[in-house]
């Protein structure tokens, strides 16, 4: 049985997709000769040549803007923003063009562009290297946003994102790049917008994505010992959100906790909480709890562990919600 | 006649003097019919531009950005491109759009508030969507040029932008990437002296065409009110681009005769004398005078152009005023190729369907 | 009794603030000679000179970045982004620097910067001229975000924002620039983060800000006729949010509706709904309803009225919530 | 010795040959003691730089970006500034920070992961926070220069940035605004040949110093491994800036001897021979050779510098290794001047009371 890291699985997804589609390009800063600072594009340039895999100047707006022009000429792009905090220079191109182009051209121009962004914290990185940008992109109408939580799922989701004719912001949890998972890489599976139950339970539904999913599973083990069984849901897609799975999970458990690294205010937790009310108000037996990063800038390495939702904080929230 | 400040410095490439006398070789490779075509385009463009001002006053358009005074810059450059070439406009390139064969009624949907930037088919026309976030379209044109380069196509991509837009970071990122990759792109700046109320002198302390040198590719400054000169430099840039010679930056010196848009009151920041002085530089008078004196056309031809243009403009007016508000469905139909369930429900809620 | 438009009131606020503080600067695109496309800076350059009120090149990142340097040398800035959609080129400077500078310098460097942004829709504008950017900024830790709903309040809030030593994103409802209000301009009043009840009622609390407040008041009149009295709350500050007022209003009415122009997903409605659960779950008798823009790009002038929350949509939501 | 590709083109201003012989006038206005001071700074800087590499390997720093090879560029430029002048670094300007009097231990808090970019006092030192989003700091320096201009201060602001950073829009916006407003700013580009794995040739097709001309202000190219030449061009730029002459763009040609950071494996994209060839251009050897041969210093002085540097570096090491993790309060204390109620409650929740 093969063992995959998220980095290797994503690398394989790119290779397989490029072999399937000769008009798929991969470019960005240091993705060529170096193979990306996280090695996700390792070996691609040697394999597919400098025309299809290339380094660009340090110009994020230029990179994303170019992807639009390339799409107009029938080239699909997977571009990399080197880190979450460095996707911001491209914000105007992403929000004003990538998200709106199909709509403003009355469906005549699809933008099959995947914007890969190594995201979130947990790697003792410097400032601007631990941002959780999902709210910025998921709030933007016209963008699809996905964040895998594991290697095998990451492979599938990246293939799915590349297949999609709409632009997809692909948020890769840096903290999981080197985490291993056993199994085979399989491209097919659930569609865009489908979350998954990674562990079932009936006392409370816990929603998470990216690196927080693993923490929720740890919390689940801890709580199991206390006789509290929780359902852990990996949302995967932050836009479109799997509102049906969210609703069903709360109708079946009556309680919910949402976990994410991003600051609390206007994070996914608020959106999920609001959806829960819309989908399952009468089943709700306790207020939805949000276990999130604080409303402060991402802290330096020395304080990271005091900022990120810990297993204890997650478990405490569940206990509070369950005993409400 | 003393040209205003933004023309100071390096003398631009010029073939025709403002008074219509030729100072350079007027043989730019166009036959008499094509030469007449240039005038026809400019006359039609100006007629339609003025009609649009009227349409806006009459409430048929929401806001309109007139291009009067810039006909030569737009027609001369657009005419220099082949059908396979791409063009990326700002919000003021209606004249270029006409030359590129974009349907004026669909184009004006934008200014009527019927739909957004790309109501016409940007692929079929190879004319990009009307672009308002200034300078962003430069990066799109460079991306197209990257695609053409990979396809080994015998084509290039031209991006229009203004003197003010050239202050944006996207100008630099796009121009630099074009140079590094040596792609077939033309960065065509219409320096019309103003960015809304801000004169070019407050946008840059240098000459825009010179920026190319610092990025390692050729730049040229041309009299943007001289349609022959604009045609020539654009043709040269396009040929260089298509033959692997990389990008070119063209700074076309022209002047915005009207307000920034119909919502703008130019009297708040510039005096009418300046505008009046500019009449002497009118691109259409200049070219017509030369065309007739050179014997490529007679006054009859000019009159016919005017009449034909009048009828055509009337048709466009009829077409745009007859354009009805789009159905609310349009709001939902194109955000995604496959509307997610959440959006589908919103659609139902909104349309009560 | 004087009559003020929002544009005139904001213009006066700038004049009074500049007279009070000789180190306050006002700059941006077309704010000098022209006086701003909405005339908010009309006459300032003539009054205070080109050193203190000036036009910049079209370079939003440069404008915001310069404000940081000016703050380091003791100059306060009120910068204008000409329209909501044109604040995006400055996103990196705003998120990576303006929001974080005080924190990263351990409180040694305050950034007394006000970023004025004519915002929201309702003026039959072209694309990129009707954006509701509040989520982008209110989610960003380190920024304060405020949106006035009327002329007199706008005067006070702009004075307050300028007085504040922290950076404030000031969202001006374009649709209200020319709306008139009678009364005197008064600088003092509630503090940063305080919302206000603009109309009291006991059947349901309706939360809004900017131009939507007036629509909610219209809906209130309509509902009054049906014997339904609603409390209309003008949130004013989107960050920090007046969670106490939100909580109290729902504890007292038991029902809530949130109204905004921004797309629903991850809009303020979700955050307010989540806060309501945290603050008043046991008092909540119906799910919080969100009346918002759709999850699509802002439409062209011809369809604006089908996108923006209408008085009818607001009233319907209240009826649904009240009869739940 | 053939310099590598990114030195090709226009010959840089140079006073000392790589072998230490003077080809230009070595009298840059510094007396013997100051000349020795330059060497002292470079020796200390390199010692500390190498110590930081060790500290990182030993787990005392999280990631560290070495500047070996760039000592002359940083020391020469920083030494040319007055106390009233401001400096805005990237993440690789520790040598400049030392010259500007920044406390090395507080500076290293950043690389230890103790706190963010500005642990030292940016106002007291007039040395801006360590800046990672490339090119953004250029706009901050220009803003400071706008402030100095308004205060009529006899001072200027210098922004460091790299060859790769110069591809960002913020470089263009900052440089253009500096020129338009004629502010006392110095844009100092250390072209060290690499942007992580990308060689300068893939960042630009031109010569960076030439970009100034296109924006209407002076640019100069200098041998960045020649501390005297760097000192001279920076002094000239600073004098011009302080006396109302506006901004200057300086391109200092140098070389990054080490990896991009300790997290980088340079062997993946460049061969060691290139690095070895560069030893011949070492800025410290070059300067020491000249200093001694010119009789401004003897080998004793050099030895003393080395010894003194060793002791000083040991102190810095002791200081940084003794630095404890900050209290969690710090996470909440400075987001706002007055923490809003919501944040105050989060603080309680996080700190437990
Ligand atoms: C990024 C961005 N910032 C601001 C604006 C607002 N705006 C629209 S047109 C314009 C002036 C453009 O001047 P120029 O580039 O010279 O083009 P011209 O209007 O002269 O044709 C400005 C500032 C915008 N459209 N996009
Ligand atoms: C806006 C932004 N994009 C990407 C990065 C990631 N990054 C950090 S350093 C670097 C290379 C910078 O090269 P250069 O400007 O030449 O400086 P040097 O590293 O050579 O000192 C990159 C791409 C960043 N810090 N900021
Ligand atoms: Mg212009
Ligand atoms: Mg470099």
PDB file of C-alpha atoms in Angstrom, chain A residues 85 88-89 91-92 95-96 100 103-104 127-128 131 135-136 138-141 262-268 270-271 273-275 277-278 281-282 284-288 290 295-297 324, chain C residues 85 88-89 91-92 95-96 100 103-104 127-128 131 135-136 138-141 262-268 270-271 273-275 277-278 281-282 284-288 290 295-297 324:
ATOM      1  CA  UNK A  85       0.070  36.515   2.429  1.00  0.00           C
ATOM      2  CA  UNK A  88      -2.907  39.853  -1.751  1.00  0.00           C
ATOM      3  CA  UNK A  89      -1.029  41.764  -4.476  1.00  0.00           C
ATOM      4  CA  UNK A  91      -6.415  40.659  -5.116  1.00  0.00           C
ATOM      5  CA  UNK A  92      -7.715  43.102  -7.716  1.00  0.00           C
ATOM      6  CA  UNK A  95     -11.789  39.795  -7.402  1.00  0.00           C
ATOM      7  CA  UNK A  96     -12.384  42.238 -10.245  1.00  0.00           C
ATOM      8  CA  UNK A 100     -16.348  38.174 -12.725  1.00  0.00           C
ATOM      9  CA  UNK A 103     -20.427  36.679 -15.856  1.00  0.00           C
ATOM     10  CA  UNK A 104     -19.437  39.870 -17.629  1.00  0.00           C
ATOM     11  CA  UNK A 127       4.562  36.962   9.468  1.00  0.00           C
ATOM     12  CA  UNK A 128       2.569  36.883   6.204  1.00  0.00           C
ATOM     13  CA  UNK A 131      -2.556  33.756   6.847  1.00  0.00           C
ATOM     14  CA  UNK A 135     -12.980  34.503   3.813  1.00  0.00           C
ATOM     15  CA  UNK A 136     -11.594  36.965   1.261  1.00  0.00           C
ATOM     16  CA  UNK A 138     -15.119  32.537  -0.434  1.00  0.00           C
ATOM     17  CA  UNK A 139     -17.071  35.789   0.017  1.00  0.00           C
ATOM     18  CA  UNK A 140     -16.236  36.767  -3.547  1.00  0.00           C
ATOM     19  CA  UNK A 141     -19.054  35.690  -5.871  1.00  0.00           C
ATOM     20  CA  UNK A 262      -8.822  32.298  10.645  1.00  0.00           C
ATOM     21  CA  UNK A 263      -9.813  35.097  13.008  1.00  0.00           C
ATOM     22  CA  UNK A 264     -13.304  34.633  14.418  1.00  0.00           C
ATOM     23  CA  UNK A 265     -14.968  37.756  13.059  1.00  0.00           C
ATOM     24  CA  UNK A 266     -16.410  37.017   9.622  1.00  0.00           C
ATOM     25  CA  UNK A 267     -14.631  33.680   9.462  1.00  0.00           C
ATOM     26  CA  UNK A 268     -16.330  30.587   8.027  1.00  0.00           C
ATOM     27  CA  UNK A 270     -20.150  32.739  11.238  1.00  0.00           C
ATOM     28  CA  UNK A 271     -21.370  31.619   7.841  1.00  0.00           C
ATOM     29  CA  UNK A 273     -23.600  29.109  12.089  1.00  0.00           C
ATOM     30  CA  UNK A 274     -25.991  31.211  10.028  1.00  0.00           C
ATOM     31  CA  UNK A 275     -26.598  28.334   7.611  1.00  0.00           C
ATOM     32  CA  UNK A 277     -30.001  28.348  11.726  1.00  0.00           C
ATOM     33  CA  UNK A 278     -31.471  28.476   8.247  1.00  0.00           C
ATOM     34  CA  UNK A 281     -33.027  25.855  13.726  1.00  0.00           C
ATOM     35  CA  UNK A 282     -35.694  23.659  15.299  1.00  0.00           C
ATOM     36  CA  UNK A 284     -30.596  23.113  17.529  1.00  0.00           C
ATOM     37  CA  UNK A 285     -30.276  22.439  21.258  1.00  0.00           C
ATOM     38  CA  UNK A 286     -27.362  24.735  21.980  1.00  0.00           C
ATOM     39  CA  UNK A 287     -25.787  27.788  20.386  1.00  0.00           C
ATOM     40  CA  UNK A 288     -23.258  26.940  17.696  1.00  0.00           C
ATOM     41  CA  UNK A 290     -16.878  28.788  17.176  1.00  0.00           C
ATOM     42  CA  UNK A 295      -9.132  38.614  16.111  1.00  0.00           C
ATOM     43  CA  UNK A 296      -5.469  39.580  15.963  1.00  0.00           C
ATOM     44  CA  UNK A 297      -2.726  39.315  13.329  1.00  0.00           C
ATOM     45  CA  UNK A 324     -25.672  23.268  27.391  1.00  0.00           C
TER      46      UNK A 324
ATOM     47  CA  UNK C  85     -13.818  48.396  -6.552  1.00  0.00           C
ATOM     48  CA  UNK C  88      -8.532  46.331  -4.245  1.00  0.00           C
ATOM     49  CA  UNK C  89      -5.170  47.320  -5.779  1.00  0.00           C
ATOM     50  CA  UNK C  91      -5.338  45.348  -0.612  1.00  0.00           C
ATOM     51  CA  UNK C  92      -1.835  44.122   0.193  1.00  0.00           C
ATOM     52  CA  UNK C  95      -4.022  43.961   4.970  1.00  0.00           C
ATOM     53  CA  UNK C  96      -0.297  43.251   5.280  1.00  0.00           C
ATOM     54  CA  UNK C 100      -0.609  44.952  11.225  1.00  0.00           C
ATOM     55  CA  UNK C 103       1.081  45.122  16.311  1.00  0.00           C
ATOM     56  CA  UNK C 104       4.349  44.285  14.608  1.00  0.00           C
ATOM     57  CA  UNK C 127     -19.302  47.382 -12.764  1.00  0.00           C
ATOM     58  CA  UNK C 128     -16.681  47.821 -10.002  1.00  0.00           C
ATOM     59  CA  UNK C 131     -19.056  46.794  -4.561  1.00  0.00           C
ATOM     60  CA  UNK C 135     -16.287  41.783   4.699  1.00  0.00           C
ATOM     61  CA  UNK C 136     -12.777  42.043   3.259  1.00  0.00           C
ATOM     62  CA  UNK C 138     -13.925  43.873   8.761  1.00  0.00           C
ATOM     63  CA  UNK C 139     -12.499  40.330   8.734  1.00  0.00           C
ATOM     64  CA  UNK C 140      -8.977  41.765   8.773  1.00  0.00           C
ATOM     65  CA  UNK C 141      -7.711  41.979  12.357  1.00  0.00           C
ATOM     66  CA  UNK C 262     -23.111  42.516   0.044  1.00  0.00           C
ATOM     67  CA  UNK C 263     -23.497  38.944  -1.187  1.00  0.00           C
ATOM     68  CA  UNK C 264     -24.981  36.648   1.452  1.00  0.00           C
ATOM     69  CA  UNK C 265     -22.119  34.185   1.846  1.00  0.00           C
ATOM     70  CA  UNK C 266     -19.728  35.469   4.496  1.00  0.00           C
ATOM     71  CA  UNK C 267     -21.444  38.829   4.605  1.00  0.00           C
ATOM     72  CA  UNK C 268     -22.028  40.662   7.895  1.00  0.00           C
ATOM     73  CA  UNK C 270     -23.540  35.565   9.015  1.00  0.00           C
ATOM     74  CA  UNK C 271     -21.366  37.199  11.642  1.00  0.00           C
ATOM     75  CA  UNK C 273     -26.332  35.731  13.239  1.00  0.00           C
ATOM     76  CA  UNK C 274     -23.486  33.879  14.942  1.00  0.00           C
ATOM     77  CA  UNK C 275     -23.112  36.623  17.547  1.00  0.00           C
ATOM     78  CA  UNK C 277     -26.542  32.820  19.012  1.00  0.00           C
ATOM     79  CA  UNK C 278     -23.627  33.500  21.301  1.00  0.00           C
ATOM     80  CA  UNK C 281     -29.647  31.919  22.008  1.00  0.00           C
ATOM     81  CA  UNK C 282     -32.206  31.227  24.698  1.00  0.00           C
ATOM     82  CA  UNK C 284     -34.289  33.442  20.018  1.00  0.00           C
ATOM     83  CA  UNK C 285     -37.742  32.375  18.837  1.00  0.00           C
ATOM     84  CA  UNK C 286     -37.001  32.093  15.133  1.00  0.00           C
ATOM     85  CA  UNK C 287     -33.955  31.611  12.945  1.00  0.00           C
ATOM     86  CA  UNK C 288     -32.170  34.857  12.118  1.00  0.00           C
ATOM     87  CA  UNK C 290     -30.618  37.396   6.165  1.00  0.00           C
ATOM     88  CA  UNK C 295     -24.077  35.485  -4.372  1.00  0.00           C
ATOM     89  CA  UNK C 296     -23.346  36.962  -7.792  1.00  0.00           C
ATOM     90  CA  UNK C 297     -21.282  39.886  -9.077  1.00  0.00           C
ATOM     91  CA  UNK C 324     -42.306  31.590  12.656  1.00  0.00           C
TER      92      UNK C 324
END
